[in-house]
mmCIF file of C-alpha atoms in Angstrom:
data_model
loop_
_atom_site.group_PDB
_atom_site.id
_atom_site.type_symbol
_atom_site.label_atom_id
_atom_site.label_comp_id
_atom_site.label_asym_id
_atom_site.label_seq_id
_atom_site.Cartn_x
_atom_site.Cartn_y
_atom_site.Cartn_z
ATOM 1 C CA MET X 1 19.882 295.289 -34.475
ATOM 2 C CA ASN X 2 19.297 298.597 -36.236
ATOM 3 C CA TYR X 3 19.475 297.543 -39.868
ATOM 4 C CA ALA X 4 18.719 294.654 -42.200
ATOM 5 C CA ASN X 5 18.590 294.061 -45.923
ATOM 6 C CA ILE X 6 15.710 295.679 -47.794
ATOM 7 C CA VAL X 7 14.749 293.353 -50.617
ATOM 8 C CA LYS X 8 12.537 294.004 -53.595
ATOM 9 C CA ASN X 9 9.074 292.462 -53.418
ATOM 10 C CA PRO X 10 8.169 290.707 -56.682
ATOM 11 C CA ASN X 11 4.587 291.948 -56.396
ATOM 12 C CA PRO X 12 4.584 295.605 -57.541
ATOM 13 C CA ASP X 13 1.152 296.164 -56.007
ATOM 14 C CA VAL X 14 2.831 296.210 -52.611
ATOM 15 C CA TYR X 15 4.441 299.520 -53.546
ATOM 16 C CA SER X 16 1.231 301.071 -54.832
ATOM 17 C CA GLY X 17 1.129 304.732 -53.859
ATOM 18 C CA GLY X 18 -1.571 306.523 -51.997
ATOM 19 C CA TYR X 19 -4.225 305.696 -49.482
ATOM 20 C CA LYS X 20 -7.891 304.836 -49.376
ATOM 21 C CA ASN X 21 -10.200 307.831 -49.752
ATOM 22 C CA VAL X 22 -11.088 308.051 -46.117
ATOM 23 C CA MET X 23 -9.664 309.264 -42.817
ATOM 24 C CA LEU X 24 -10.607 307.629 -39.542
ATOM 25 C CA PHE X 25 -10.062 309.324 -36.232
ATOM 26 C CA ALA X 26 -11.065 309.084 -32.611
ATOM 27 C CA ARG X 27 -10.718 311.430 -29.677
ATOM 28 C CA ARG X 28 -8.036 310.241 -27.297
ATOM 29 C CA ASP X 29 -10.460 310.457 -24.376
ATOM 30 C CA ASP X 30 -12.771 307.975 -26.099
ATOM 31 C CA PHE X 31 -10.272 305.106 -26.045
ATOM 32 C CA LEU X 32 -10.616 302.457 -23.385
ATOM 33 C CA VAL X 33 -7.100 301.211 -24.212
ATOM 34 C CA LEU X 34 -4.888 303.047 -26.673
ATOM 35 C CA GLN X 35 -2.316 300.453 -27.690
ATOM 36 C CA LYS X 36 1.346 301.117 -28.370
ATOM 37 C CA PRO X 37 4.125 299.033 -29.908
ATOM 38 C CA THR X 38 4.604 296.269 -27.366
ATOM 39 C CA ALA X 39 7.306 294.062 -28.816
ATOM 40 C CA ALA X 40 9.738 296.857 -29.639
ATOM 41 C CA GLY X 41 13.253 295.590 -30.218
ATOM 42 C CA LEU X 42 12.587 291.961 -31.043
ATOM 43 C CA VAL X 43 12.235 292.376 -34.793
ATOM 44 C CA LEU X 44 13.017 295.357 -36.991
ATOM 45 C CA GLY X 45 9.793 297.312 -37.400
ATOM 46 C CA ASP X 46 8.383 296.418 -34.002
ATOM 47 C CA ALA X 47 9.075 299.900 -32.715
ATOM 48 C CA VAL X 48 6.554 301.354 -35.138
ATOM 49 C CA ALA X 49 4.066 298.479 -35.435
ATOM 50 C CA ILE X 50 0.892 298.055 -33.396
ATOM 51 C CA ASP X 51 -0.874 294.734 -33.882
ATOM 52 C CA THR X 52 -3.079 294.606 -30.806
ATOM 53 C CA SER X 53 -6.394 296.388 -30.967
ATOM 54 C CA HIS X 54 -7.319 299.791 -29.670
ATOM 55 C CA THR X 55 -10.457 299.359 -27.618
ATOM 56 C CA PHE X 56 -13.422 301.549 -26.827
ATOM 57 C CA THR X 57 -16.498 301.362 -24.687
ATOM 58 C CA THR X 58 -19.671 301.292 -26.728
ATOM 59 C CA PRO X 59 -20.813 303.468 -28.484
ATOM 60 C CA ASP X 60 -17.393 305.091 -29.006
ATOM 61 C CA GLY X 61 -15.061 304.167 -31.837
ATOM 62 C CA PHE X 62 -13.464 305.647 -34.901
ATOM 63 C CA ILE X 63 -15.298 308.292 -36.925
ATOM 64 C CA SER X 64 -14.789 308.272 -40.684
ATOM 65 C CA TRP X 65 -14.585 311.198 -43.048
ATOM 66 C CA ASP X 66 -14.871 310.292 -46.700
ATOM 67 C CA ALA X 67 -12.284 312.134 -48.760
ATOM 68 C CA LYS X 68 -12.066 313.353 -52.325
ATOM 69 C CA GLN X 69 -10.720 310.684 -54.619
ATOM 70 C CA ALA X 70 -6.934 310.395 -54.544
ATOM 71 C CA SER X 71 -6.658 313.301 -52.130
ATOM 72 C CA VAL X 72 -5.234 311.403 -49.171
ATOM 73 C CA THR X 73 -1.470 311.652 -48.945
ATOM 74 C CA ILE X 74 1.236 311.331 -46.328
ATOM 75 C CA LYS X 75 4.668 312.846 -46.677
ATOM 76 C CA GLY X 76 7.639 312.780 -44.373
ATOM 77 C CA THR X 77 10.477 315.191 -43.879
ATOM 78 C CA THR X 78 13.471 315.413 -41.582
ATOM 79 C CA THR X 79 13.542 318.071 -38.888
ATOM 80 C CA GLY X 80 16.044 318.984 -36.204
ATOM 81 C CA GLU X 81 19.759 319.506 -36.059
ATOM 82 C CA ASP X 82 22.359 317.078 -37.321
ATOM 83 C CA GLY X 83 22.754 314.302 -34.809
ATOM 84 C CA ALA X 84 19.340 315.058 -33.313
ATOM 85 C CA ALA X 85 17.191 314.718 -36.373
ATOM 86 C CA GLN X 86 13.673 313.320 -36.398
ATOM 87 C CA LEU X 87 11.072 312.445 -38.981
ATOM 88 C CA GLU X 88 8.007 314.631 -39.141
ATOM 89 C CA TRP X 89 4.970 313.324 -40.983
ATOM 90 C CA SER X 90 2.429 315.399 -42.793
ATOM 91 C CA GLY X 91 -0.883 314.069 -44.065
ATOM 92 C CA GLU X 92 -3.484 315.768 -46.191
ATOM 93 C CA ILE X 93 -7.065 314.956 -47.083
ATOM 94 C CA ILE X 94 -9.719 316.902 -48.949
ATOM 95 C CA VAL X 95 -13.322 316.679 -47.772
ATOM 96 C CA LEU X 96 -15.856 317.728 -50.387
ATOM 97 C CA GLY X 97 -18.835 319.905 -49.593
ATOM 98 C CA ASP X 98 -19.814 322.344 -46.906
ATOM 99 C CA SER X 99 -22.525 322.302 -44.274
ATOM 100 C CA ALA X 100 -23.104 323.428 -40.724
ATOM 101 C CA SER X 101 -22.188 319.974 -39.472
ATOM 102 C CA THR X 102 -18.987 319.837 -41.500
ATOM 103 C CA GLN X 103 -17.913 323.312 -40.480
ATOM 104 C CA GLU X 104 -18.530 322.629 -36.802
ATOM 105 C CA GLN X 105 -16.484 319.418 -36.996
ATOM 106 C CA MET X 106 -13.649 321.237 -38.762
ATOM 107 C CA ARG X 107 -13.673 323.883 -36.052
ATOM 108 C CA ASN X 108 -13.619 321.256 -33.314
ATOM 109 C CA ILE X 109 -10.784 319.176 -34.703
ATOM 110 C CA LEU X 110 -8.416 322.151 -34.827
ATOM 111 C CA ASN X 111 -7.788 322.015 -31.094
ATOM 112 C CA ASP X 112 -8.750 318.460 -30.167
ATOM 113 C CA ASP X 113 -6.557 315.514 -29.167
ATOM 114 C CA VAL X 114 -7.284 312.789 -31.699
ATOM 115 C CA ILE X 115 -5.598 309.731 -33.159
ATOM 116 C CA CYS X 116 -5.843 309.353 -36.959
ATOM 117 C CA LEU X 117 -5.867 306.312 -39.197
ATOM 118 C CA VAL X 118 -5.528 306.215 -42.960
ATOM 119 C CA LYS X 119 -5.629 302.987 -44.906
ATOM 120 C CA GLU X 120 -2.958 301.682 -47.240
ATOM 121 C CA SER X 121 -4.097 301.629 -50.854
ATOM 122 C CA ALA X 122 -2.683 298.106 -51.210
ATOM 123 C CA CYS X 123 -5.321 296.995 -48.761
ATOM 124 C CA LEU X 124 -5.798 293.517 -50.212
ATOM 125 C CA ILE X 125 -2.126 292.777 -49.593
ATOM 126 C CA THR X 126 -0.999 294.641 -46.511
ATOM 127 C CA ASP X 127 -4.400 295.517 -45.025
ATOM 128 C CA ALA X 128 -2.653 297.926 -42.673
ATOM 129 C CA TYR X 129 -3.576 301.354 -41.414
ATOM 130 C CA ILE X 130 -1.179 304.212 -40.881
ATOM 131 C CA GLN X 131 -1.704 305.714 -37.462
ATOM 132 C CA LEU X 132 -0.710 309.291 -36.744
ATOM 133 C CA GLY X 133 -0.370 310.172 -33.083
ATOM 134 C CA ASP X 134 -0.055 308.216 -29.875
ATOM 135 C CA GLU X 135 -0.762 308.515 -26.173
ATOM 136 C CA CYS X 136 1.477 311.539 -25.737
ATOM 137 C CA VAL X 137 1.785 313.186 -29.141
ATOM 138 C CA SER X 138 -1.336 314.433 -30.863
ATOM 139 C CA PRO X 139 -1.444 315.341 -34.521
ATOM 140 C CA VAL X 140 -1.759 319.053 -35.238
ATOM 141 C CA PHE X 141 -4.573 319.960 -37.603
ATOM 142 C CA LYS X 142 -4.854 322.852 -39.976
ATOM 143 C CA VAL X 143 -7.962 323.431 -42.064
ATOM 144 C CA GLU X 144 -8.384 325.496 -45.207
ATOM 145 C CA PHE X 145 -11.602 326.058 -47.103
ATOM 146 C CA ASP X 146 -12.060 326.834 -50.768
ATOM 147 C CA GLY X 147 -15.564 327.692 -51.980
ATOM 148 C CA LYS X 148 -14.463 327.560 -55.654
ATOM 149 C CA THR X 149 -16.715 329.114 -58.308
ATOM 150 C CA THR X 150 -19.937 328.214 -60.046
ATOM 151 C CA LYS X 151 -17.898 327.750 -63.210
ATOM 152 C CA GLU X 152 -15.662 325.007 -61.897
ATOM 153 C CA GLY X 153 -14.869 323.029 -58.852
ATOM 154 C CA MET X 154 -16.666 322.013 -55.708
ATOM 155 C CA LYS X 155 -16.541 323.437 -52.241
ATOM 156 C CA GLU X 156 -13.877 321.644 -50.283
ATOM 157 C CA TYR X 157 -12.060 321.562 -46.982
ATOM 158 C CA LYS X 158 -8.358 320.752 -47.074
ATOM 159 C CA VAL X 159 -7.260 319.186 -43.799
ATOM 160 C CA THR X 160 -3.547 319.016 -43.052
ATOM 161 C CA ILE X 161 -2.277 316.762 -40.290
ATOM 162 C CA THR X 162 1.229 317.101 -38.876
ATOM 163 C CA CYS X 163 2.723 314.653 -36.403
ATOM 164 C CA LYS X 164 6.057 313.130 -35.395
ATOM 165 C CA LYS X 165 4.489 309.796 -34.499
ATOM 166 C CA LYS X 166 3.559 307.373 -37.269
ATOM 167 C CA PHE X 167 2.781 303.693 -36.803
ATOM 168 C CA PHE X 168 1.598 300.709 -38.813
ATOM 169 C CA TYR X 169 -1.629 299.556 -37.162
ATOM 170 C CA THR X 170 -3.063 296.115 -37.877
ATOM 171 C CA GLY X 171 -5.400 295.735 -34.936
ATOM 172 C CA VAL X 172 -9.177 295.641 -35.154
ATOM 173 C CA VAL X 173 -10.816 298.917 -36.143
ATOM 174 C CA THR X 174 -14.002 299.546 -34.194
ATOM 175 C CA MET X 175 -16.275 302.125 -35.740
ATOM 176 C CA ALA X 176 -18.353 304.435 -33.575
ATOM 177 C CA ALA X 177 -22.011 303.517 -33.375
ATOM 178 C CA GLU X 178 -24.118 305.867 -35.440
ATOM 179 C CA VAL X 179 -26.161 308.291 -33.383
ATOM 180 C CA MET F 1 -23.552 298.752 -21.826
ATOM 181 C CA GLU F 2 -25.881 296.806 -24.034
ATOM 182 C CA ASN F 3 -25.797 293.103 -23.260
ATOM 183 C CA ASN F 4 -26.075 290.960 -26.357
ATOM 184 C CA SER F 5 -25.043 287.663 -24.779
ATOM 185 C CA SER F 6 -28.316 286.028 -25.751
ATOM 186 C CA THR F 7 -28.812 287.734 -29.100
ATOM 187 C CA THR F 8 -27.812 286.264 -32.363
ATOM 188 C CA PHE F 9 -24.845 286.365 -34.643
ATOM 189 C CA THR F 10 -25.752 285.146 -38.106
ATOM 190 C CA ASP F 11 -22.995 282.537 -37.937
ATOM 191 C CA PRO F 12 -24.182 279.850 -35.499
ATOM 192 C CA ALA F 13 -20.574 278.906 -34.713
ATOM 193 C CA VAL F 14 -19.869 282.474 -33.574
ATOM 194 C CA GLN F 15 -23.102 282.505 -31.591
ATOM 195 C CA GLU F 16 -22.041 279.337 -29.813
ATOM 196 C CA LYS F 17 -18.532 280.562 -29.004
ATOM 197 C CA TYR F 18 -18.725 284.310 -28.381
ATOM 198 C CA GLN F 19 -20.792 287.017 -26.765
ATOM 199 C CA THR F 20 -20.544 290.782 -26.985
ATOM 200 C CA ASP F 21 -21.422 293.923 -25.088
ATOM 201 C CA PHE F 22 -21.370 295.974 -28.288
ATOM 202 C CA PRO F 23 -24.359 296.565 -30.564
ATOM 203 C CA LEU F 24 -24.533 293.848 -33.183
ATOM 204 C CA LYS F 25 -25.028 296.525 -35.823
ATOM 205 C CA ALA F 26 -21.600 298.039 -34.993
ATOM 206 C CA TRP F 27 -19.168 298.138 -37.911
ATOM 207 C CA LEU F 28 -15.676 296.825 -37.586
ATOM 208 C CA HIS F 29 -12.682 295.899 -39.685
ATOM 209 C CA VAL F 30 -10.423 292.994 -38.841
ATOM 210 C CA PRO F 31 -7.261 293.532 -40.904
ATOM 211 C CA GLY F 32 -5.725 290.362 -42.205
ATOM 212 C CA GLY F 33 -3.395 290.979 -45.119
ATOM 213 C CA SER F 34 -3.300 288.992 -48.358
ATOM 214 C CA GLY F 35 -7.069 289.248 -48.660
ATOM 215 C CA LYS F 36 -7.654 287.651 -45.264
ATOM 216 C CA GLY F 37 -9.201 290.679 -43.640
ATOM 217 C CA TRP F 38 -12.883 291.123 -42.933
ATOM 218 C CA LYS F 39 -15.119 294.171 -42.725
ATOM 219 C CA GLY F 40 -18.761 294.312 -41.844
ATOM 220 C CA GLN F 41 -21.299 294.493 -39.078
ATOM 221 C CA LEU F 42 -20.522 292.621 -35.898
ATOM 222 C CA ALA F 43 -23.670 290.539 -36.284
ATOM 223 C CA ASN F 44 -22.384 289.039 -39.524
ATOM 224 C CA ILE F 45 -18.835 288.220 -38.490
ATOM 225 C CA PRO F 46 -17.746 284.730 -39.568
ATOM 226 C CA LEU F 47 -15.976 282.465 -37.100
ATOM 227 C CA TRP F 48 -12.494 282.833 -38.607
ATOM 228 C CA ALA F 49 -12.730 286.631 -38.410
ATOM 229 C CA ALA F 50 -14.191 286.441 -34.913
ATOM 230 C CA ASP F 51 -11.245 284.319 -33.814
ATOM 231 C CA SER F 52 -8.842 286.810 -35.381
ATOM 232 C CA CYS F 53 -10.682 289.682 -33.713
ATOM 233 C CA PHE F 54 -10.377 287.924 -30.365
ATOM 234 C CA GLU F 55 -6.677 287.120 -30.860
ATOM 235 C CA LYS F 56 -5.939 290.770 -31.631
ATOM 236 C CA LYS F 57 -7.208 291.574 -28.134
ATOM 237 C CA SER F 58 -10.229 293.514 -29.274
ATOM 238 C CA ASN F 59 -12.874 293.858 -26.576
ATOM 239 C CA LEU F 60 -15.689 293.396 -29.072
ATOM 240 C CA LEU F 61 -16.020 289.695 -28.361
ATOM 241 C CA GLN F 62 -15.738 287.614 -25.228
ATOM 242 C CA LEU F 63 -15.658 283.846 -24.956
ATOM 243 C CA LYS F 64 -18.922 282.518 -23.601
ATOM 244 C CA ASN F 65 -17.310 279.757 -21.556
ATOM 245 C CA GLN F 66 -14.310 281.769 -20.313
ATOM 246 C CA ASP F 67 -15.054 281.070 -16.627
ATOM 247 C CA LEU F 68 -15.493 277.414 -17.318
ATOM 248 C CA LEU F 69 -12.144 277.223 -19.122
ATOM 249 C CA ALA F 70 -10.353 279.025 -16.314
ATOM 250 C CA GLY F 71 -11.827 276.621 -13.795
ATOM 251 C CA ALA F 72 -10.736 273.614 -15.850
ATOM 252 C CA THR F 73 -7.160 274.877 -15.946
ATOM 253 C CA ILE F 74 -7.004 275.195 -12.180
ATOM 254 C CA LYS F 75 -8.530 271.772 -11.746
ATOM 255 C CA GLY F 76 -5.926 270.276 -14.080
ATOM 256 C CA PHE F 77 -3.128 271.543 -11.876
ATOM 257 C CA ASP F 78 -4.675 269.714 -8.934
ATOM 258 C CA HIS F 79 -4.051 266.449 -10.720
ATOM 259 C CA LEU F 80 -0.491 266.913 -11.950
ATOM 260 C CA PRO F 81 1.569 263.767 -11.434
ATOM 261 C CA GLY F 82 3.837 264.109 -8.425
ATOM 262 C CA ASP F 83 1.825 266.984 -7.057
ATOM 263 C CA VAL F 84 1.714 266.941 -3.287
#
């Protein structure tokens, strides 16, 4: 079955735009088990839903970067030729401030294999995360920095994430132990 | 790995049922939907969230009496009616 009716949900909050002001990510090497959609084909949506938990060995887990308010977005576009088209997802977050630690992390993430999670804004209803990346396809990161001026604005890093793999993750999120 | 099998969860029911190899101060989120999710430190997880965490195949919690349960299952098969 490839299609089914899409019906309107009477609760408009379900369609609330945007995402929580945070991005979670973990290096692929840090996962003990990186889950994938397991029940694909049984119900529509299974192919892009992960409901069993990614696991880590302590002290590994997801790292969180707090983002500027309302800066987290995900957009999708179609790429490829007719008949061989695919969806490509593009996320963006803005991290406020600058420091040696932040800059080093930004430098590292440019060429690292990580899995990203962002949280649905309708978290009291769906409580789901959007996962970008999987075992074989890593998100591609691009980082821009804007130091702004003393007259207006704050220093900020704009992080752009591009990936062809997007999932709805409802497993347990284990946070990395603070070191 | 840190062994917390004898240390305490704040919920006595969780303490009785589960053990963990993770630090009790570790943060986690158990998504639930419709306001049934839970977020906090592992030490403070309530039983319903711990059960959900376990069902979602997280490795944060293990049943304390897992070996005992497995043994009971095998023993039960020994006494199936008609078993030779």
